[in-house]
Amino acid sequence: MFAGFDIALVIAGGLLAGLVGSLMGLGGGIIAVPFLNLVLGIPMHTAAAAGLVSTLCVSCSAAGRYLRRGGMIDIPLALRLELFAAAGGLLGGFLVGWLSGSVLQVLFGATMAYAAIHILRTAHQAPMRQDVTTRKSSWRMPASYLLCLVAGVMSGLFGIGGGIVMVPVLHLFLALPFKHATATSNFMMGLTAVSALCGFVARQQLDLAVSGPLAAGVVVGALAGAKLMPRLRTPLLKRIFGIVLALTAFEMARKGMTSW
Amino acid sequence: MVDSENFARKLGTAMLAGSFLGAFLSLLAVSALVVLGADLTPWPLGFDAWWQGNHAWLRFVAGTGILLLVAIPILMLISVASRALRARNWENLMVVAGLLTILALAFVLARFGW
């Protein structure tokens, strides 16, 4: 039976995911899914479905804030790229039904390791600025479409937002300023999560007792993260978070391999 | 597509309010069910009567909160599509129609089988 203590733990996990996710520019799923699976022992597929709900919350609240601020989200570009990300999300959301929990844990561990390396590498880098005319280069748009498809599949498989792929695509390939790339990626994540969630709903893996409290925790955590952001030393935080993520990736992969 | 700042601000406010409403509606209902001692495992959201069981109203509210979260991006797409239609921006309208088609396909596959 799901007790009050479990609900409190899920809310705490959501707060952590929302807080760290908004500080690091991630959807929150990459923190929420391992928390639910490793700490609370919730099956991997159920954790991934709840991760998608948390991504949906972060996307709606963050994109809502950016839209209100104005000029941060390139909506026409986001919707074009989202055609591919949503298709990828649909594919991933259904493909995950064929993967066992342990295979999913190993693959998720690998994705987390990639995210940890990405965060540690960019901890001290200033966001790049590129000439906006590079956006019109012939190969950049098709490559971006392909990478968004990959991000969508990852989102559907693991219950993450896919920001670790989408933000670099928008910033480095399509020359959006870093903050605009993060805002546009946040806007896109919600649509990808909706298309991916359908597969989980079909297999009855979206648990309401987990998703509701997690969603509320994530919304409050993301809001707190946005308020705290200007007062914190982000490079140090990124290094600490990168190391924690790498250790969690190792534990996730180890657990998956032992139960293979 | 969204040339008016006013439209973007309204859209942003609706998305922000919707995410808070959906998440907290669901949390309150789940918390109430726990306080009332309802058995919540397993409790999947599906296409059949997921609200059935003891305290059906609270179960219905919890599920509706999550469904509201799912509905926000879809409603956002519809509002962007209607704006593109009024502006006779056919290219952007086609993109939004494509996205809505993918989401509809996902729903149909989930409902009637993969």
Short mmCIF file of C-alpha atoms in Angstrom, two decimals:
data_model
loop_
_atom_site.label_atom_id
_atom_site.label_comp_id
_atom_site.label_asym_id
_atom_site.label_seq_id
_atom_site.Cartn_x
_atom_site.Cartn_y
_atom_site.Cartn_z
CA MET A 1 0.00 0.00 0.00
CA PHE A 2 1.21 3.49 -0.86
CA ALA A 3 1.70 5.28 2.48
CA GLY A 4 2.05 8.94 3.43
CA PHE A 5 5.80 8.45 3.91
CA ASP A 6 6.15 7.22 0.32
CA ILE A 7 4.20 10.25 -0.95
CA ALA A 8 6.51 12.56 1.03
CA LEU A 9 9.57 10.82 -0.49
CA VAL A 10 8.17 11.15 -4.02
CA ILE A 11 7.47 14.87 -3.43
CA ALA A 12 11.03 15.29 -2.08
CA GLY A 13 12.37 13.56 -5.20
CA GLY A 14 10.28 15.87 -7.38
CA LEU A 15 11.57 18.94 -5.50
CA LEU A 16 15.15 17.79 -6.01
CA ALA A 17 14.56 17.01 -9.70
CA GLY A 18 12.84 20.37 -10.32
CA LEU A 19 15.46 22.35 -8.37
CA VAL A 20 18.55 20.73 -9.89
CA GLY A 21 16.91 20.45 -13.31
CA SER A 22 16.18 24.17 -13.51
CA LEU A 23 19.67 25.07 -12.20
CA MET A 24 21.33 22.83 -14.80
CA GLY A 25 18.92 23.56 -17.67
CA LEU A 26 17.57 19.98 -17.77
CA GLY A 27 14.02 18.63 -17.82
CA GLY A 28 14.26 16.91 -14.44
CA GLY A 29 13.63 13.38 -15.69
CA ILE A 30 17.33 12.54 -15.57
CA ILE A 31 17.17 13.08 -11.77
CA ALA A 32 13.61 11.89 -11.09
CA VAL A 33 13.90 8.52 -12.89
CA PRO A 34 17.00 7.21 -11.02
CA PHE A 35 15.60 8.58 -7.74
CA LEU A 36 12.35 6.65 -8.19
CA ASN A 37 14.09 3.50 -9.42
CA LEU A 38 17.18 3.32 -7.18
CA VAL A 39 15.91 5.00 -3.98
CA LEU A 40 12.22 4.00 -3.93
CA GLY A 41 12.53 0.73 -5.89
CA ILE A 42 9.80 1.69 -8.39
CA PRO A 43 10.02 -0.43 -11.60
CA MET A 44 12.01 1.20 -14.40
CA HIS A 45 9.09 1.53 -16.85
CA THR A 46 6.84 3.17 -14.21
CA ALA A 47 9.70 5.49 -13.21
CA ALA A 48 10.23 6.46 -16.87
CA ALA A 49 6.52 7.28 -17.28
CA ALA A 50 6.62 9.44 -14.13
CA GLY A 51 9.81 11.06 -15.50
CA LEU A 52 7.85 12.08 -18.61
CA VAL A 53 5.16 13.67 -16.42
CA SER A 54 7.87 15.62 -14.57
CA THR A 55 9.33 16.71 -17.94
CA LEU A 56 5.86 17.87 -18.97
CA CYS A 57 5.56 19.96 -15.78
CA VAL A 58 9.01 21.55 -16.17
CA SER A 59 8.29 22.27 -19.84
CA CYS A 60 4.90 23.91 -19.21
CA SER A 61 6.04 26.01 -16.24
CA ALA A 62 9.44 27.02 -17.68
CA ALA A 63 8.13 27.69 -21.21
CA GLY A 64 5.22 29.61 -19.64
CA ARG A 65 7.66 31.86 -17.78
CA TYR A 66 9.83 32.40 -20.88
CA LEU A 67 6.78 33.19 -23.04
CA ARG A 68 5.61 35.77 -20.48
CA ARG A 69 9.07 37.36 -20.52
CA GLY A 70 8.87 37.56 -24.32
CA GLY A 71 11.40 37.09 -27.14
CA MET A 72 13.13 34.05 -25.62
CA ILE A 73 11.47 31.24 -27.60
CA ASP A 74 11.81 30.86 -31.37
CA ILE A 75 8.36 29.23 -31.80
CA PRO A 76 8.43 28.61 -35.60
CA LEU A 77 11.87 26.94 -35.35
CA ALA A 78 10.81 24.97 -32.25
CA LEU A 79 7.71 23.60 -33.98
CA ARG A 80 9.64 22.54 -37.10
CA LEU A 81 12.22 20.67 -35.01
CA GLU A 82 9.48 19.29 -32.79
CA LEU A 83 7.94 17.46 -35.78
CA PHE A 84 10.96 15.13 -35.60
CA ALA A 85 11.31 15.09 -31.80
CA ALA A 86 7.60 14.19 -31.37
CA ALA A 87 7.93 11.41 -33.97
CA GLY A 88 10.97 10.15 -32.05
CA GLY A 89 9.06 10.36 -28.77
CA LEU A 90 6.22 8.32 -30.26
CA LEU A 91 8.70 5.70 -31.49
CA GLY A 92 10.61 5.57 -28.19
CA GLY A 93 7.43 5.41 -26.11
CA PHE A 94 6.33 2.29 -27.95
CA LEU A 95 9.78 0.67 -28.39
CA VAL A 96 10.40 0.79 -24.63
CA GLY A 97 7.65 -1.80 -24.18
CA TRP A 98 9.93 -4.37 -25.81
CA LEU A 99 12.88 -3.69 -23.52
CA SER A 100 13.26 -5.32 -20.11
CA GLY A 101 13.83 -3.20 -16.98
CA SER A 102 17.48 -4.27 -16.69
CA VAL A 103 18.29 -3.41 -20.34
CA LEU A 104 16.63 -0.05 -19.77
CA GLN A 105 18.74 0.52 -16.63
CA VAL A 106 21.99 -0.13 -18.53
CA LEU A 107 20.95 2.16 -21.43
CA PHE A 108 19.79 4.84 -18.99
CA GLY A 109 23.13 4.57 -17.15
CA ALA A 110 24.95 5.18 -20.46
CA THR A 111 22.75 8.22 -21.19
CA MET A 112 23.41 9.60 -17.69
CA ALA A 113 27.15 9.11 -18.18
CA TYR A 114 26.93 11.14 -21.41
CA ALA A 115 24.98 13.85 -19.57
CA ALA A 116 27.59 13.88 -16.76
CA ILE A 117 30.46 14.28 -19.25
CA HIS A 118 28.55 17.05 -21.06
CA ILE A 119 27.88 18.92 -17.78
CA LEU A 120 31.47 18.54 -16.52
CA ARG A 121 32.92 19.70 -19.86
CA THR A 122 30.73 22.80 -20.03
CA ALA A 123 31.02 23.72 -16.32
CA HIS A 124 33.61 26.43 -16.96
CA GLN A 125 32.88 27.21 -20.61
CA ALA A 126 31.24 30.48 -21.56
CA PRO A 127 28.28 29.91 -23.92
CA MET A 128 29.44 30.14 -27.53
CA ARG A 129 28.25 32.84 -29.83
CA GLN A 130 28.04 32.15 -33.53
CA ASP A 131 27.07 34.08 -36.58
CA VAL A 132 23.33 33.69 -37.06
CA THR A 133 23.81 33.20 -40.81
CA THR A 134 25.19 29.70 -40.09
CA ARG A 135 21.57 28.72 -39.38
CA LYS A 136 20.96 28.76 -43.13
CA SER A 137 23.84 26.32 -43.87
CA SER A 138 22.67 23.45 -46.01
CA TRP A 139 23.62 20.56 -43.72
CA ARG A 140 22.70 22.10 -40.36
CA MET A 141 18.93 21.84 -40.64
CA PRO A 142 18.81 18.17 -41.78
CA ALA A 143 21.39 17.26 -39.10
CA SER A 144 19.32 19.11 -36.49
CA TYR A 145 16.17 17.26 -37.57
CA LEU A 146 17.99 13.94 -37.23
CA LEU A 147 19.38 14.81 -33.78
CA CYS A 148 15.94 15.95 -32.61
CA LEU A 149 14.57 12.58 -33.73
CA VAL A 150 17.29 10.90 -31.61
CA ALA A 151 16.45 13.18 -28.65
CA GLY A 152 12.78 12.22 -29.02
CA VAL A 153 13.57 8.49 -29.03
CA MET A 154 15.73 8.96 -25.89
CA SER A 155 12.89 10.88 -24.25
CA GLY A 156 10.42 8.09 -25.02
CA LEU A 157 12.77 5.34 -23.86
CA PHE A 158 14.04 6.86 -20.62
CA GLY A 159 11.43 9.43 -19.55
CA ILE A 160 13.85 12.35 -19.88
CA GLY A 161 13.26 15.68 -21.63
CA GLY A 162 16.05 15.31 -24.19
CA GLY A 163 17.49 18.73 -23.35
CA ILE A 164 21.01 17.26 -23.24
CA VAL A 165 20.73 16.82 -27.03
CA MET A 166 18.32 19.63 -27.98
CA VAL A 167 20.15 22.51 -26.25
CA PRO A 168 23.50 21.80 -28.00
CA VAL A 169 21.65 21.41 -31.33
CA LEU A 170 19.89 24.76 -30.94
CA HIS A 171 22.95 26.56 -29.59
CA LEU A 172 25.83 25.10 -31.62
CA PHE A 173 24.12 24.05 -34.88
CA LEU A 174 21.42 26.67 -35.20
CA ALA A 175 23.26 29.55 -33.48
CA LEU A 176 20.59 30.48 -30.95
CA PRO A 177 22.05 32.28 -27.91
CA PHE A 178 22.44 29.81 -25.00
CA LYS A 179 19.54 31.16 -22.91
CA HIS A 180 17.26 31.20 -25.96
CA ALA A 181 18.34 27.63 -26.79
CA THR A 182 17.43 26.51 -23.24
CA ALA A 183 14.06 28.30 -23.40
CA THR A 184 13.24 26.86 -26.86
CA SER A 185 14.27 23.37 -25.73
CA ASN A 186 12.00 23.68 -22.68
CA PHE A 187 9.13 24.65 -24.99
CA MET A 188 9.74 21.58 -27.18
CA MET A 189 10.10 19.01 -24.38
CA GLY A 190 6.43 19.07 -23.38
CA LEU A 191 5.19 18.04 -26.83
CA THR A 192 7.77 15.23 -27.03
CA ALA A 193 6.66 14.01 -23.58
CA VAL A 194 2.98 13.93 -24.64
CA SER A 195 3.69 11.79 -27.72
CA ALA A 196 5.95 9.47 -25.69
CA LEU A 197 3.45 9.11 -22.82
CA CYS A 198 0.84 7.48 -25.09
CA GLY A 199 2.86 4.24 -25.24
CA PHE A 200 3.17 4.12 -21.44
CA VAL A 201 -0.58 4.75 -21.01
CA ALA A 202 -1.34 1.94 -23.49
CA ARG A 203 0.74 -0.48 -21.37
CA GLN A 204 -0.81 0.87 -18.12
CA GLN A 205 2.59 2.01 -16.78
CA LEU A 206 1.64 5.58 -15.85
CA ASP A 207 1.02 5.27 -12.11
CA LEU A 208 -1.15 8.10 -10.77
CA ALA A 209 -0.03 7.63 -7.16
CA VAL A 210 3.58 8.35 -8.21
CA SER A 211 3.04 10.89 -11.01
CA GLY A 212 0.80 13.38 -9.15
CA PRO A 213 3.04 13.99 -6.10
CA LEU A 214 6.16 13.97 -8.32
CA ALA A 215 4.62 16.59 -10.62
CA ALA A 216 3.78 18.90 -7.71
CA GLY A 217 7.30 18.56 -6.27
CA VAL A 218 8.87 19.26 -9.65
CA VAL A 219 6.79 22.43 -10.24
CA VAL A 220 7.77 23.89 -6.83
CA GLY A 221 11.41 22.78 -7.20
CA ALA A 222 11.71 24.35 -10.66
CA LEU A 223 10.29 27.61 -9.35
CA ALA A 224 12.73 27.62 -6.41
CA GLY A 225 15.61 26.84 -8.78
CA ALA A 226 14.73 29.79 -11.01
CA LYS A 227 14.70 32.10 -7.93
CA LEU A 228 17.99 30.71 -6.56
CA MET A 229 19.86 30.70 -9.88
CA PRO A 230 21.27 34.29 -9.73
CA ARG A 231 22.61 33.79 -6.18
CA LEU A 232 24.48 30.51 -6.74
CA ARG A 233 27.89 29.72 -8.21
CA THR A 234 26.76 27.67 -11.21
CA PRO A 235 30.20 26.29 -12.32
CA LEU A 236 30.84 24.73 -8.88
CA LEU A 237 27.29 23.35 -8.76
CA LYS A 238 27.71 21.88 -12.23
CA ARG A 239 30.91 20.10 -11.21
CA ILE A 240 29.31 18.62 -8.09
CA PHE A 241 26.20 17.61 -10.01
CA GLY A 242 28.29 16.11 -12.83
CA ILE A 243 30.18 13.90 -10.37
CA VAL A 244 26.94 12.82 -8.59
CA LEU A 245 25.37 12.05 -11.98
CA ALA A 246 28.41 9.98 -13.05
CA LEU A 247 28.25 7.93 -9.81
CA THR A 248 24.49 7.40 -10.22
CA ALA A 249 25.05 6.34 -13.85
CA PHE A 250 27.56 3.73 -12.67
CA GLU A 251 25.16 2.41 -10.00
CA MET A 252 22.27 2.31 -12.48
CA ALA A 253 24.30 0.38 -15.07
CA ARG A 254 25.73 -1.95 -12.39
CA LYS A 255 22.24 -2.75 -11.08
CA GLY A 256 20.99 -3.38 -14.62
CA MET A 257 23.91 -5.69 -15.45
CA THR A 258 23.60 -7.76 -12.26
CA SER A 259 19.90 -8.47 -12.95
CA TRP A 260 20.37 -8.96 -16.74
CA MET B 1 4.00 32.94 -36.18
CA VAL B 2 3.42 34.48 -32.79
CA ASP B 3 4.06 38.07 -33.76
CA SER B 4 2.08 39.62 -30.95
CA GLU B 5 3.81 39.80 -27.56
CA ASN B 6 0.39 39.96 -25.98
CA PHE B 7 -0.52 36.57 -27.42
CA ALA B 8 2.76 35.04 -26.19
CA ARG B 9 2.20 36.48 -22.72
CA LYS B 10 -1.35 35.10 -22.54
CA LEU B 11 -0.14 31.71 -23.78
CA GLY B 12 2.65 31.71 -21.18
CA THR B 13 0.27 32.62 -18.36
CA ALA B 14 -2.14 29.85 -19.38
CA MET B 15 0.66 27.26 -19.53
CA LEU B 16 2.09 28.30 -16.17
CA ALA B 17 -1.31 28.34 -14.46
CA GLY B 18 -2.29 25.02 -16.08
CA SER B 19 0.86 23.26 -14.90
CA PHE B 20 0.32 24.45 -11.30
CA LEU B 21 -3.36 23.55 -11.37
CA GLY B 22 -2.81 20.08 -12.85
CA ALA B 23 0.08 19.15 -10.55
CA PHE B 24 -1.54 20.36 -7.32
CA LEU B 25 -4.99 19.01 -8.16
CA SER B 26 -3.41 15.59 -8.57
CA LEU B 27 -1.26 15.93 -5.42
CA LEU B 28 -4.21 17.00 -3.26
CA ALA B 29 -6.37 14.12 -4.47
CA VAL B 30 -3.58 11.53 -3.97
CA SER B 31 -2.83 12.94 -0.49
CA ALA B 32 -6.52 12.79 0.45
CA LEU B 33 -6.69 9.17 -0.73
CA VAL B 34 -3.66 8.28 1.40
CA VAL B 35 -5.21 9.98 4.45
CA LEU B 36 -8.44 8.01 3.84
CA GLY B 37 -6.41 4.79 3.72
CA ALA B 38 -7.22 3.89 0.10
CA ASP B 39 -5.14 1.19 -1.60
CA LEU B 40 -3.24 2.96 -4.37
CA THR B 41 -1.05 0.18 -5.76
CA PRO B 42 -1.25 -0.48 -8.63
CA TRP B 43 -3.14 2.54 -9.96
CA PRO B 44 -2.39 3.03 -13.65
CA LEU B 45 -3.91 5.70 -15.87
CA GLY B 46 -5.43 3.89 -18.84
CA PHE B 47 -8.22 4.24 -21.37
CA ASP B 48 -10.71 2.25 -19.34
CA ALA B 49 -12.38 3.43 -16.12
CA TRP B 50 -9.21 4.32 -14.20
CA TRP B 51 -11.21 6.24 -11.59
CA GLN B 52 -13.11 3.17 -10.42
CA GLY B 53 -12.53 1.82 -6.92
CA ASN B 54 -13.11 3.27 -3.48
CA HIS B 55 -13.31 7.11 -3.33
CA ALA B 56 -13.98 7.29 -7.08
CA TRP B 57 -14.33 11.11 -7.04
CA LEU B 58 -10.87 11.63 -5.59
CA ARG B 59 -9.39 9.15 -8.07
CA PHE B 60 -11.16 11.03 -10.88
CA VAL B 61 -9.70 14.38 -9.69
CA ALA B 62 -6.16 12.93 -9.44
CA GLY B 63 -6.36 11.55 -12.99
CA THR B 64 -7.89 14.76 -14.30
CA GLY B 65 -4.91 16.70 -12.91
CA ILE B 66 -2.49 14.59 -14.97
CA LEU B 67 -4.75 14.76 -18.04
CA LEU B 68 -4.79 18.56 -17.68
CA LEU B 69 -0.98 18.55 -17.80
CA VAL B 70 -1.12 16.44 -20.98
CA ALA B 71 -3.73 18.76 -22.49
CA ILE B 72 -1.65 21.96 -22.03
CA PRO B 73 0.80 21.42 -24.95
CA ILE B 74 -2.06 20.22 -27.18
CA LEU B 75 -4.18 23.31 -26.39
CA MET B 76 -1.09 25.46 -26.97
CA LEU B 77 -0.70 23.91 -30.43
CA ILE B 78 -4.37 24.51 -31.24
CA SER B 79 -4.14 28.17 -30.20
CA VAL B 80 -0.97 28.65 -32.31
CA ALA B 81 -2.75 26.96 -35.25
CA SER B 82 -5.78 29.23 -34.97
CA ARG B 83 -3.51 32.27 -34.89
CA ALA B 84 -1.60 31.03 -37.97
CA LEU B 85 -4.94 30.45 -39.73
CA ARG B 86 -6.11 34.00 -39.01
CA ALA B 87 -2.78 35.36 -40.25
CA ARG B 88 -3.07 33.11 -43.35
CA ASN B 89 0.37 31.72 -42.60
CA TRP B 90 -0.10 28.41 -44.43
CA GLU B 91 3.44 27.13 -43.96
CA ASN B 92 3.28 27.39 -40.18
CA LEU B 93 -0.25 26.03 -40.17
CA MET B 94 1.00 22.93 -42.01
CA VAL B 95 3.76 22.41 -39.43
CA VAL B 96 1.27 22.59 -36.54
CA ALA B 97 -1.13 20.29 -38.42
CA GLY B 98 1.74 17.81 -38.85
CA LEU B 99 2.45 17.91 -35.12
CA LEU B 100 -1.21 17.42 -34.23
CA THR B 101 -1.30 14.47 -36.66
CA ILE B 102 1.67 12.83 -34.89
CA LEU B 103 -0.02 13.30 -31.51
CA ALA B 104 -3.30 11.92 -32.89
CA LEU B 105 -1.42 8.92 -34.30
CA ALA B 106 0.18 8.32 -30.89
CA PHE B 107 -3.25 8.42 -29.27
CA VAL B 108 -4.82 6.07 -31.84
CA LEU B 109 -1.91 3.59 -31.54
CA ALA B 110 -2.17 3.67 -27.76
CA ARG B 111 -5.94 3.24 -27.81
CA PHE B 112 -6.31 0.58 -30.49
CA GLY B 113 -2.99 -1.24 -30.29
CA TRP B 114 0.54 -0.91 -31.64
#
